[in-house]
Amino acid sequence: MTPTAFIVLGLLERLGPASPYEVKQQATATLGNFWSTPHSQIYRTTEGLAAAGLLSVRAETTPGGRGRTVYALTREGRAALTAERRHTAADLPELRDPALLRLYFGADPAPLAVEQLAAHRRQLAAYEARRAQDDGAEPRGPWLTLRAGIGHEREWIKFWRDLAGGPDGQPRQVAGSDG
Amino acid sequence: MTPTAFIVLGLLERLGPASPYEVKQQATATLGNFWSTPHSQIYRTTEGLAAAGLLSVRAETTPGGRGRTVYALTREGRAALTAERRHTAADLPELRDPALLRLYFGADPAPLAVEQLAAHRRQLAAYEARRAQDDGAEPRGPWLTLRAGIGHEREWIKFWRDLAGGPDGQPRQVAGSDG
DNA sequence: CCCACCATGTAACATGTTACATGATTGG
DNA sequence: CCAATCATGTAACATGTTACATGGTGGG
């Protein structure tokens, strides 16, 4: 199962029957932080899952007279979701950071680092604001992934801060803070 | 410029004139750790860059009588490389970790974490072995990205270790080690 | 000589990205 | 009533992934 399919199934479980549009809204609102998906992809995926029998389709007409398509989990869909949750196979993702690529190929570290540092600080602030909002929230999953995000942002900040240098633009530290 | 294009240009600068096959070998050997690229993609990209005038093309015949295509940076190609190195725009990558997705959607943390922990420990060991090999190596870029990779592997290990639990399968710690 | 692997690509398909299109609703 | 925005999709194109194809080379 592709990640996008898993996302669609998982969100439909939470939402109950919903249109791809609603799924997309939910995706953006909740896990947009560590895994975004464009709406065109959501539409394709709901179609595909319906064709595979994991979702049921219902054509609706809105009060306004406009058509829309509502999908819901079938029994097979729920089973697939459960199965996917039980997978423990570990294929590690790559960092795939364009900034890292530039660094690798000889970009001047300091100016790059200044921008990266600022961006990661903003991201960390956003994460922490969210965590403050739903500290201790149930279910646990989202809270844990948020924690992962925060940890990695902090790691990035450490990394780029070392390269950003002081006011004179010199690196403050290059040797690894090992141990 | 796409990341793949940048990779191809950067590697061709190091290699001098080379075939897509050689570029791919180099890519795997050097930055396969944080950004892999399939060889089919390298072929497409060299074609595209040549069409855009950033690479020159030369058809060769190997000693064995087999044909191959050798690409080399043009002046425009070098200029594009320099320009890209100067970009500092920061669009942050997402974590996009399938394991995190499972966690988010309610997978049981402990068994997932056990596998993830093992995988990340292997990856960390590989990184550290490499770093031991070329500690202090020049140029600096690759060494720095390796450091980033190590930092993030450690962060993942911390994260999953907390979820993996002791021998009894209970989480050892769930509240954030904040500070 | 044949099998495995290296070198060199091409093709087919899935996924991701960006842009386009268009009907309802709502605020000014 | 007009513009902006919400809701609902479709289309075109780029990128990434997987599989296929084929010529040389070297070892058993």
Tab-separated table of C-alpha atoms (C1' of nucleotides) in Angstrom:
chain	number	residue	atom	x	y	z
A	1	MET	CA	0.000	0.000	0.000
A	2	THR	CA	1.281	3.427	-0.882
A	3	PRO	CA	1.626	6.086	1.784
A	4	THR	CA	-1.058	8.177	0.132
A	5	ALA	CA	-3.501	5.276	0.182
A	6	PHE	CA	-2.786	4.737	3.855
A	7	ILE	CA	-3.373	8.404	4.554
A	8	VAL	CA	-6.702	8.358	2.755
A	9	LEU	CA	-7.882	5.249	4.559
A	10	GLY	CA	-6.688	6.550	7.899
A	11	LEU	CA	-8.407	9.885	7.496
A	12	LEU	CA	-11.630	8.325	6.272
A	13	GLU	CA	-11.679	6.182	9.369
A	14	ARG	CA	-11.572	9.303	11.490
A	15	LEU	CA	-13.941	11.339	9.379
A	16	GLY	CA	-16.464	8.739	8.454
A	17	PRO	CA	-17.922	9.031	4.929
A	18	ALA	CA	-16.417	12.079	3.261
A	19	SER	CA	-15.560	13.660	-0.053
A	20	PRO	CA	-11.988	13.845	-1.327
A	21	TYR	CA	-12.166	17.550	-0.675
A	22	GLU	CA	-12.846	16.980	2.992
A	23	VAL	CA	-10.107	14.401	3.173
A	24	LYS	CA	-7.708	16.927	1.764
A	25	GLN	CA	-8.777	19.571	4.279
A	26	GLN	CA	-8.226	17.135	7.084
A	27	ALA	CA	-4.860	16.097	5.721
A	28	THR	CA	-3.686	19.676	5.542
A	29	ALA	CA	-4.979	20.506	8.978
A	30	THR	CA	-3.551	17.522	10.749
A	31	LEU	CA	-0.549	15.874	9.156
A	32	GLY	CA	0.421	18.612	6.770
A	33	ASN	CA	3.399	19.039	9.033
A	34	PHE	CA	5.343	15.958	8.133
A	35	TRP	CA	3.582	14.564	5.075
A	36	SER	CA	1.666	16.750	2.656
A	37	THR	CA	-0.373	15.491	-0.267
A	38	PRO	CA	-1.816	17.543	-3.127
A	39	HIS	CA	-5.546	17.305	-3.619
A	40	SER	CA	-5.210	15.918	-7.138
A	41	GLN	CA	-3.447	12.960	-5.608
A	42	ILE	CA	-6.236	12.454	-3.104
A	43	TYR	CA	-8.816	12.322	-5.888
A	44	ARG	CA	-6.810	9.752	-7.808
A	45	THR	CA	-6.276	7.670	-4.710
A	46	THR	CA	-9.925	7.574	-3.659
A	47	GLU	CA	-10.793	6.433	-7.180
A	48	GLY	CA	-8.186	3.732	-7.060
A	49	LEU	CA	-9.166	2.501	-3.615
A	50	ALA	CA	-12.800	2.366	-4.657
A	51	ALA	CA	-11.869	0.348	-7.741
A	52	ALA	CA	-9.978	-2.024	-5.464
A	53	GLY	CA	-12.997	-2.389	-3.197
A	54	LEU	CA	-11.482	-0.708	-0.155
A	55	LEU	CA	-13.855	2.231	-0.372
A	56	SER	CA	-17.507	2.507	-1.268
A	57	VAL	CA	-18.708	5.319	-3.507
A	58	ARG	CA	-21.853	7.349	-3.212
A	59	ALA	CA	-22.866	10.209	-5.489
A	60	GLU	CA	-24.550	12.990	-3.562
A	61	THR	CA	-26.168	16.262	-4.378
A	62	THR	CA	-25.443	19.110	-2.030
A	63	PRO	CA	-28.280	21.334	-0.760
A	64	GLY	CA	-27.046	23.861	-3.274
A	65	GLY	CA	-27.669	21.422	-6.082
A	66	ARG	CA	-24.049	20.679	-6.749
A	67	GLY	CA	-22.809	17.120	-7.115
A	68	ARG	CA	-20.101	15.521	-5.049
A	69	THR	CA	-18.715	12.090	-4.393
A	70	VAL	CA	-18.613	10.619	-0.942
A	71	TYR	CA	-16.336	7.720	-0.065
A	72	ALA	CA	-16.494	5.436	2.926
A	73	LEU	CA	-14.404	2.562	4.230
A	74	THR	CA	-15.618	-0.895	3.350
A	75	ARG	CA	-14.889	-3.907	5.469
A	76	GLU	CA	-11.944	-4.655	3.185
A	77	GLY	CA	-10.786	-1.093	3.670
A	78	ARG	CA	-10.781	-1.462	7.413
A	79	ALA	CA	-8.937	-4.727	7.143
A	80	ALA	CA	-6.301	-3.153	4.910
A	81	LEU	CA	-5.879	-0.337	7.400
A	82	THR	CA	-5.375	-2.753	10.238
A	83	ALA	CA	-2.893	-4.773	8.227
A	84	GLU	CA	-0.910	-1.697	7.340
A	85	ARG	CA	-0.784	-0.616	10.952
A	86	ARG	CA	0.807	-3.937	11.799
A	87	HIS	CA	3.597	-3.643	9.257
A	88	THR	CA	6.904	-3.054	10.957
A	89	ALA	CA	9.211	-3.273	7.956
A	90	ALA	CA	11.740	-0.476	8.181
A	91	ASP	CA	12.860	1.234	5.042
A	92	LEU	CA	14.504	4.424	6.171
A	93	PRO	CA	13.692	7.680	4.435
A	94	GLU	CA	16.476	9.878	3.123
A	95	LEU	CA	17.035	13.421	4.283
A	96	ARG	CA	16.649	14.855	0.764
A	97	ASP	CA	17.202	18.403	1.839
A	98	PRO	CA	18.053	20.731	-1.060
A	99	ALA	CA	20.080	22.914	1.282
A	100	LEU	CA	22.186	19.932	2.265
A	101	LEU	CA	22.753	19.223	-1.390
A	102	ARG	CA	24.078	22.728	-1.932
A	103	LEU	CA	26.323	22.382	1.049
A	104	TYR	CA	27.563	19.085	-0.286
A	105	PHE	CA	28.493	20.600	-3.619
A	106	GLY	CA	30.462	23.434	-2.173
A	107	ALA	CA	28.061	26.250	-1.358
A	108	ASP	CA	29.367	28.767	1.142
A	109	PRO	CA	27.978	27.487	4.449
A	110	ALA	CA	27.374	30.720	6.324
A	111	PRO	CA	24.762	32.503	4.185
A	112	LEU	CA	22.969	29.247	3.504
A	113	ALA	CA	22.927	28.456	7.191
A	114	VAL	CA	21.514	31.836	8.151
A	115	GLU	CA	18.430	31.284	6.037
A	116	GLN	CA	18.013	27.684	7.045
A	117	LEU	CA	18.344	28.542	10.675
A	118	ALA	CA	15.613	31.144	10.431
A	119	ALA	CA	13.294	28.798	8.561
A	120	HIS	CA	13.782	25.927	10.991
A	121	ARG	CA	13.224	28.221	13.954
A	122	ARG	CA	9.918	29.293	12.488
A	123	GLN	CA	8.949	25.692	11.942
A	124	LEU	CA	9.923	24.735	15.460
A	125	ALA	CA	7.885	27.599	16.859
A	126	ALA	CA	4.858	26.418	14.871
A	127	TYR	CA	5.275	22.868	16.168
A	128	GLU	CA	5.661	23.988	19.743
A	129	ALA	CA	2.617	26.191	19.525
A	130	ARG	CA	0.628	23.235	18.355
A	131	ARG	CA	1.994	21.023	21.064
A	132	ALA	CA	1.100	23.585	23.677
A	133	GLN	CA	-2.434	23.465	22.322
A	134	ASP	CA	-2.978	19.742	22.585
A	135	ASP	CA	-0.478	18.629	25.161
A	136	GLY	CA	-1.368	15.177	26.373
A	137	ALA	CA	-4.067	14.860	23.750
A	138	GLU	CA	-5.543	11.552	22.700
A	139	PRO	CA	-5.109	9.699	20.443
A	140	ARG	CA	-1.437	9.308	21.073
A	141	GLY	CA	-0.201	8.896	17.494
A	142	PRO	CA	-0.408	12.492	16.335
A	143	TRP	CA	1.152	13.681	19.550
A	144	LEU	CA	4.100	11.352	19.125
A	145	THR	CA	4.745	12.364	15.539
A	146	LEU	CA	4.654	15.972	16.617
A	147	ARG	CA	7.319	15.128	19.132
A	148	ALA	CA	9.426	13.585	16.403
A	149	GLY	CA	9.050	16.715	14.328
A	150	ILE	CA	10.146	18.905	17.198
A	151	GLY	CA	13.188	16.756	17.861
A	152	HIS	CA	14.299	16.970	14.270
A	153	GLU	CA	13.768	20.689	14.039
A	154	ARG	CA	15.975	21.099	17.075
A	155	GLU	CA	18.596	18.934	15.472
A	156	TRP	CA	18.521	21.031	12.299
A	157	ILE	CA	18.807	24.181	14.344
A	158	LYS	CA	21.878	22.853	16.117
A	159	PHE	CA	23.417	21.885	12.798
A	160	TRP	CA	22.840	25.136	10.964
A	161	ARG	CA	23.617	27.293	13.986
A	162	ASP	CA	27.101	25.866	14.076
A	163	LEU	CA	27.520	26.850	10.447
A	164	ALA	CA	25.802	30.213	10.559
A	165	GLY	CA	28.658	31.806	12.438
A	166	GLY	CA	28.681	34.833	14.662
A	167	PRO	CA	28.107	38.414	13.577
A	168	ASP	CA	31.374	38.312	11.623
A	169	GLY	CA	30.185	35.411	9.528
A	170	GLN	CA	32.797	33.002	10.828
A	171	PRO	CA	31.727	29.493	11.782
A	172	ARG	CA	31.587	29.190	15.530
A	173	GLN	CA	32.292	25.503	15.516
A	174	VAL	CA	33.026	22.992	12.820
A	175	ALA	CA	34.276	19.935	14.663
A	176	GLY	CA	31.521	17.559	15.700
A	177	SER	CA	30.022	17.957	19.131
A	178	ASP	CA	30.551	14.277	19.484
A	179	GLY	CA	29.691	11.903	22.246
B	1	MET	CA	16.962	23.895	-11.286
B	2	THR	CA	15.811	20.530	-10.041
B	3	PRO	CA	17.815	18.692	-7.399
B	4	THR	CA	18.661	15.955	-9.870
B	5	ALA	CA	20.021	18.465	-12.356
B	6	PHE	CA	22.147	20.012	-9.661
B	7	ILE	CA	23.474	16.606	-8.684
B	8	VAL	CA	24.400	15.788	-12.263
B	9	LEU	CA	26.163	19.096	-12.766
B	10	GLY	CA	27.961	18.856	-9.458
B	11	LEU	CA	29.183	15.347	-10.082
B	12	LEU	CA	30.298	16.149	-13.620
B	13	GLU	CA	32.341	19.007	-12.245
B	14	ARG	CA	34.161	16.545	-10.013
B	15	LEU	CA	34.468	13.780	-12.548
B	16	GLY	CA	35.219	15.755	-15.655
B	17	PRO	CA	33.658	14.391	-18.867
B	18	ALA	CA	31.758	11.210	-18.054
B	19	SER	CA	28.936	8.948	-19.135
B	20	PRO	CA	25.611	8.856	-17.277
B	21	TYR	CA	26.624	5.449	-16.038
B	22	GLU	CA	29.702	6.866	-14.359
B	23	VAL	CA	27.687	9.705	-12.909
B	24	LYS	CA	25.324	7.195	-11.411
B	25	GLN	CA	28.180	5.187	-9.909
B	26	GLN	CA	29.569	8.307	-8.345
B	27	ALA	CA	26.180	9.355	-7.042
B	28	THR	CA	25.677	6.000	-5.374
B	29	ALA	CA	29.146	5.952	-3.901
B	30	THR	CA	29.133	9.450	-2.524
B	31	LEU	CA	25.761	10.951	-1.761
B	32	GLY	CA	23.660	7.837	-1.866
B	33	ASN	CA	23.357	8.352	1.852
B	34	PHE	CA	21.047	11.300	1.900
B	35	TRP	CA	19.846	11.643	-1.687
B	36	SER	CA	19.656	8.696	-4.054
B	37	THR	CA	18.744	8.911	-7.722
B	38	PRO	CA	17.855	6.037	-10.048
B	39	HIS	CA	19.985	5.688	-13.148
B	40	SER	CA	17.037	6.167	-15.492
B	41	GLN	CA	16.623	9.593	-14.011
B	42	ILE	CA	20.282	10.415	-14.587
B	43	TYR	CA	19.975	9.524	-18.257
B	44	ARG	CA	16.929	11.741	-18.678
B	45	THR	CA	18.596	14.583	-16.867
B	46	THR	CA	21.829	14.534	-18.886
B	47	GLU	CA	19.720	14.621	-22.047
B	48	GLY	CA	17.734	17.550	-20.766
B	49	LEU	CA	20.770	19.507	-19.612
B	50	ALA	CA	22.452	18.939	-22.949
B	51	ALA	CA	19.354	20.185	-24.762
B	52	ALA	CA	19.468	23.275	-22.556
B	53	GLY	CA	23.118	23.857	-23.402
B	54	LEU	CA	24.497	23.195	-19.926
B	55	LEU	CA	26.271	20.044	-21.027
B	56	SER	CA	28.126	19.134	-24.179
B	57	VAL	CA	27.608	15.714	-25.756
B	58	ARG	CA	30.186	13.463	-27.344
B	59	ALA	CA	29.506	10.022	-28.794
B	60	GLU	CA	32.347	7.640	-28.067
B	61	THR	CA	33.204	4.067	-28.927
B	62	THR	CA	34.702	1.997	-26.147
B	63	PRO	CA	37.790	-0.175	-26.817
B	64	GLY	CA	35.382	-3.080	-26.910
B	65	GLY	CA	33.515	-1.489	-29.782
B	66	ARG	CA	30.513	-0.506	-27.749
B	67	GLY	CA	29.041	2.975	-27.995
B	68	ARG	CA	28.560	5.353	-25.144
B	69	THR	CA	27.718	8.978	-24.587
B	70	VAL	CA	30.013	11.281	-22.702
B	71	TYR	CA	28.795	14.551	-21.224
B	72	ALA	CA	30.824	17.495	-20.029
B	73	LEU	CA	30.046	20.846	-18.421
B	74	THR	CA	29.843	23.788	-20.758
B	75	ARG	CA	30.554	27.329	-19.648
B	76	GLU	CA	26.819	27.787	-19.157
B	77	GLY	CA	26.779	24.637	-17.093
B	78	ARG	CA	29.468	25.945	-14.777
B	79	ALA	CA	27.634	29.224	-14.464
B	80	ALA	CA	24.407	27.428	-13.561
B	81	LEU	CA	26.263	25.426	-10.937
B	82	THR	CA	27.721	28.547	-9.392
B	83	ALA	CA	24.337	30.245	-9.408
B	84	GLU	CA	22.698	27.292	-7.713
B	85	ARG	CA	25.370	27.217	-5.049
B	86	ARG	CA	24.521	30.801	-4.205
B	87	HIS	CA	20.813	30.162	-3.727
B	88	THR	CA	19.875	30.429	-0.099
B	89	ALA	CA	16.101	30.131	-0.384
B	90	ALA	CA	14.885	27.802	2.323
B	91	ASP	CA	12.004	25.485	1.597
B	92	LEU	CA	12.078	22.906	4.325
B	93	PRO	CA	11.746	19.231	3.474
B	94	GLU	CA	9.156	17.113	5.224
B	95	LEU	CA	10.035	14.065	7.293
B	96	ARG	CA	7.900	11.745	5.143
B	97	ASP	CA	8.725	8.683	7.133
B	98	PRO	CA	6.308	5.792	6.526
B	99	ALA	CA	6.895	4.536	10.043
B	100	LEU	CA	5.843	7.890	11.429
B	101	LEU	CA	2.707	7.679	9.341
B	102	ARG	CA	1.837	4.336	10.859
B	103	LEU	CA	2.445	5.703	14.298
B	104	TYR	CA	0.248	8.667	13.503
B	105	PHE	CA	-2.627	6.457	12.454
B	106	GLY	CA	-2.581	4.325	15.526
B	107	ALA	CA	-0.034	1.556	15.029
B	108	ASP	CA	1.174	-0.062	18.216
B	109	PRO	CA	4.385	1.871	18.971
B	110	ALA	CA	6.531	-0.817	20.566
B	111	PRO	CA	6.941	-3.385	17.766
B	112	LEU	CA	7.288	-0.647	15.190
B	113	ALA	CA	9.901	1.077	17.296
B	114	VAL	CA	11.938	-2.080	17.758
B	115	GLU	CA	12.440	-2.460	14.019
B	116	GLN	CA	13.025	1.211	13.432
B	117	LEU	CA	15.535	1.366	16.207
B	118	ALA	CA	17.525	-1.497	14.741
B	119	ALA	CA	17.471	-0.005	11.262
B	120	HIS	CA	18.566	3.429	12.423
B	121	ARG	CA	21.346	1.946	14.503
B	122	ARG	CA	22.669	0.156	11.448
B	123	GLN	CA	22.507	3.345	9.461
B	124	LEU	CA	24.276	5.298	12.176
B	125	ALA	CA	27.020	2.685	12.318
B	126	ALA	CA	27.497	2.949	8.559
B	127	TYR	CA	27.733	6.728	8.752
B	128	GLU	CA	30.193	6.630	11.609
B	129	ALA	CA	32.369	4.113	9.844
B	130	ARG	CA	32.514	6.424	6.883
B	131	ARG	CA	33.298	9.395	9.029
B	132	ALA	CA	36.107	7.524	10.720
B	133	GLN	CA	37.505	6.886	7.258
B	134	ASP	CA	37.645	10.447	6.059
B	135	ASP	CA	37.688	12.490	9.220
B	136	GLY	CA	38.779	16.004	8.443
B	137	ALA	CA	38.649	15.304	4.735
B	138	GLU	CA	38.500	18.033	2.119
B	139	PRO	CA	36.360	19.278	0.541
B	140	ARG	CA	34.262	20.230	3.505
B	141	GLY	CA	30.800	19.850	1.997
B	142	PRO	CA	30.511	16.068	2.046
B	143	TRP	CA	31.929	15.929	5.523
B	144	LEU	CA	29.353	18.403	6.792
B	145	THR	CA	26.428	16.575	5.241
B	146	LEU	CA	27.685	13.386	6.809
B	147	ARG	CA	27.616	15.165	10.130
B	148	ALA	CA	24.021	16.185	9.502
B	149	GLY	CA	23.133	12.588	8.736
B	150	ILE	CA	24.722	11.360	11.927
B	151	GLY	CA	22.897	13.955	13.988
B	152	HIS	CA	19.568	12.929	12.564
B	153	GLU	CA	20.189	9.234	13.011
B	154	ARG	CA	20.932	9.902	16.655
B	155	GLU	CA	17.745	11.863	16.969
B	156	TRP	CA	15.747	9.012	15.436
B	157	ILE	CA	17.395	6.565	17.757
B	158	LYS	CA	16.456	8.651	20.763
B	159	PHE	CA	12.898	8.895	19.524
B	160	TRP	CA	12.334	5.238	18.775
B	161	ARG	CA	14.247	4.041	21.822
B	162	ASP	CA	11.783	5.829	24.047
B	163	LEU	CA	8.972	3.999	22.293
B	164	ALA	CA	10.598	0.606	21.994
B	165	GLY	CA	10.218	-0.052	25.660
B	166	GLY	CA	12.154	-2.388	27.889
B	167	PRO	CA	12.143	-6.196	27.746
B	168	ASP	CA	8.530	-6.140	28.915
B	169	GLY	CA	7.484	-4.075	25.960
B	170	GLN	CA	6.385	-1.107	28.024
B	171	PRO	CA	7.448	2.366	26.962
B	172	ARG	CA	10.187	3.609	29.180
B	173	GLN	CA	9.285	7.227	28.691
B	174	VAL	CA	6.543	9.002	26.867
B	175	ALA	CA	6.678	12.552	28.148
B	176	GLY	CA	9.029	14.792	26.176
B	177	SER	CA	12.573	15.227	27.427
B	178	ASP	CA	12.001	18.889	27.048
B	179	GLY	CA	14.392	21.657	27.667
C	1	DC	C1'	31.842	-22.073	-24.085
C	2	DC	C1'	28.682	-20.488	-20.846
C	3	DC	C1'	27.320	-17.906	-16.799
C	4	DA	C1'	27.602	-13.991	-14.195
C	5	DC	C1'	28.329	-9.440	-13.930
C	6	DC	C1'	29.569	-4.824	-15.763
C	7	DA	C1'	28.190	-1.191	-18.872
C	8	DT	C1'	24.724	1.009	-21.424
C	9	DG	C1'	20.633	2.262	-22.191
C	10	DT	C1'	14.897	2.208	-23.097
C	11	DA	C1'	10.082	1.608	-21.744
C	12	DA	C1'	6.050	1.486	-18.871
C	13	DC	C1'	3.836	2.928	-15.204
C	14	DA	C1'	2.987	5.401	-10.653
C	15	DT	C1'	3.380	9.431	-8.138
C	16	DG	C1'	3.877	14.301	-7.435
C	17	DT	C1'	3.286	19.207	-9.100
C	18	DT	C1'	1.106	22.944	-11.329
C	19	DA	C1'	-2.320	24.892	-13.801
C	20	DC	C1'	-6.947	25.136	-15.448
C	21	DA	C1'	-12.092	25.013	-15.068
C	22	DT	C1'	-16.401	25.882	-13.020
C	23	DG	C1'	-20.650	25.931	-9.807
C	24	DA	C1'	-22.223	27.718	-5.325
C	25	DT	C1'	-22.006	31.092	-1.404
C	26	DT	C1'	-21.226	35.137	0.924
C	27	DG	C1'	-19.827	39.731	2.076
C	28	DG	C1'	-19.755	44.378	0.466
D	1	DC	C1'	-24.839	42.291	-8.470
D	2	DC	C1'	-19.922	41.637	-8.387
D	3	DA	C1'	-15.655	39.820	-6.402
D	4	DA	C1'	-13.635	36.740	-3.461
D	5	DT	C1'	-13.613	32.462	-1.647
D	6	DC	C1'	-15.237	27.716	-0.857
D	7	DA	C1'	-16.117	23.370	-2.990
D	8	DT	C1'	-15.349	20.240	-6.619
D	9	DG	C1'	-12.998	18.378	-9.781
D	10	DT	C1'	-9.756	17.526	-14.544
D	11	DA	C1'	-5.574	17.928	-17.346
D	12	DA	C1'	-0.801	18.380	-18.489
D	13	DC	C1'	3.543	17.675	-17.383
D	14	DA	C1'	7.728	16.367	-14.504
D	15	DT	C1'	9.781	13.190	-11.581
D	16	DG	C1'	10.506	8.760	-9.522
D	17	DT	C1'	10.254	3.556	-9.731
D	18	DT	C1'	10.492	-0.844	-11.765
D	19	DA	C1'	11.195	-3.773	-15.338
D	20	DC	C1'	13.134	-4.959	-19.679
D	21	DA	C1'	16.839	-5.324	-23.301
D	22	DT	C1'	21.381	-6.095	-24.966
D	23	DG	C1'	26.513	-6.021	-25.885
D	24	DG	C1'	30.955	-6.908	-23.923
D	25	DT	C1'	34.251	-9.347	-20.450
D	26	DG	C1'	36.268	-12.384	-17.465
D	27	DG	C1'	36.350	-16.646	-14.684
D	28	DG	C1'	35.399	-21.476	-14.209
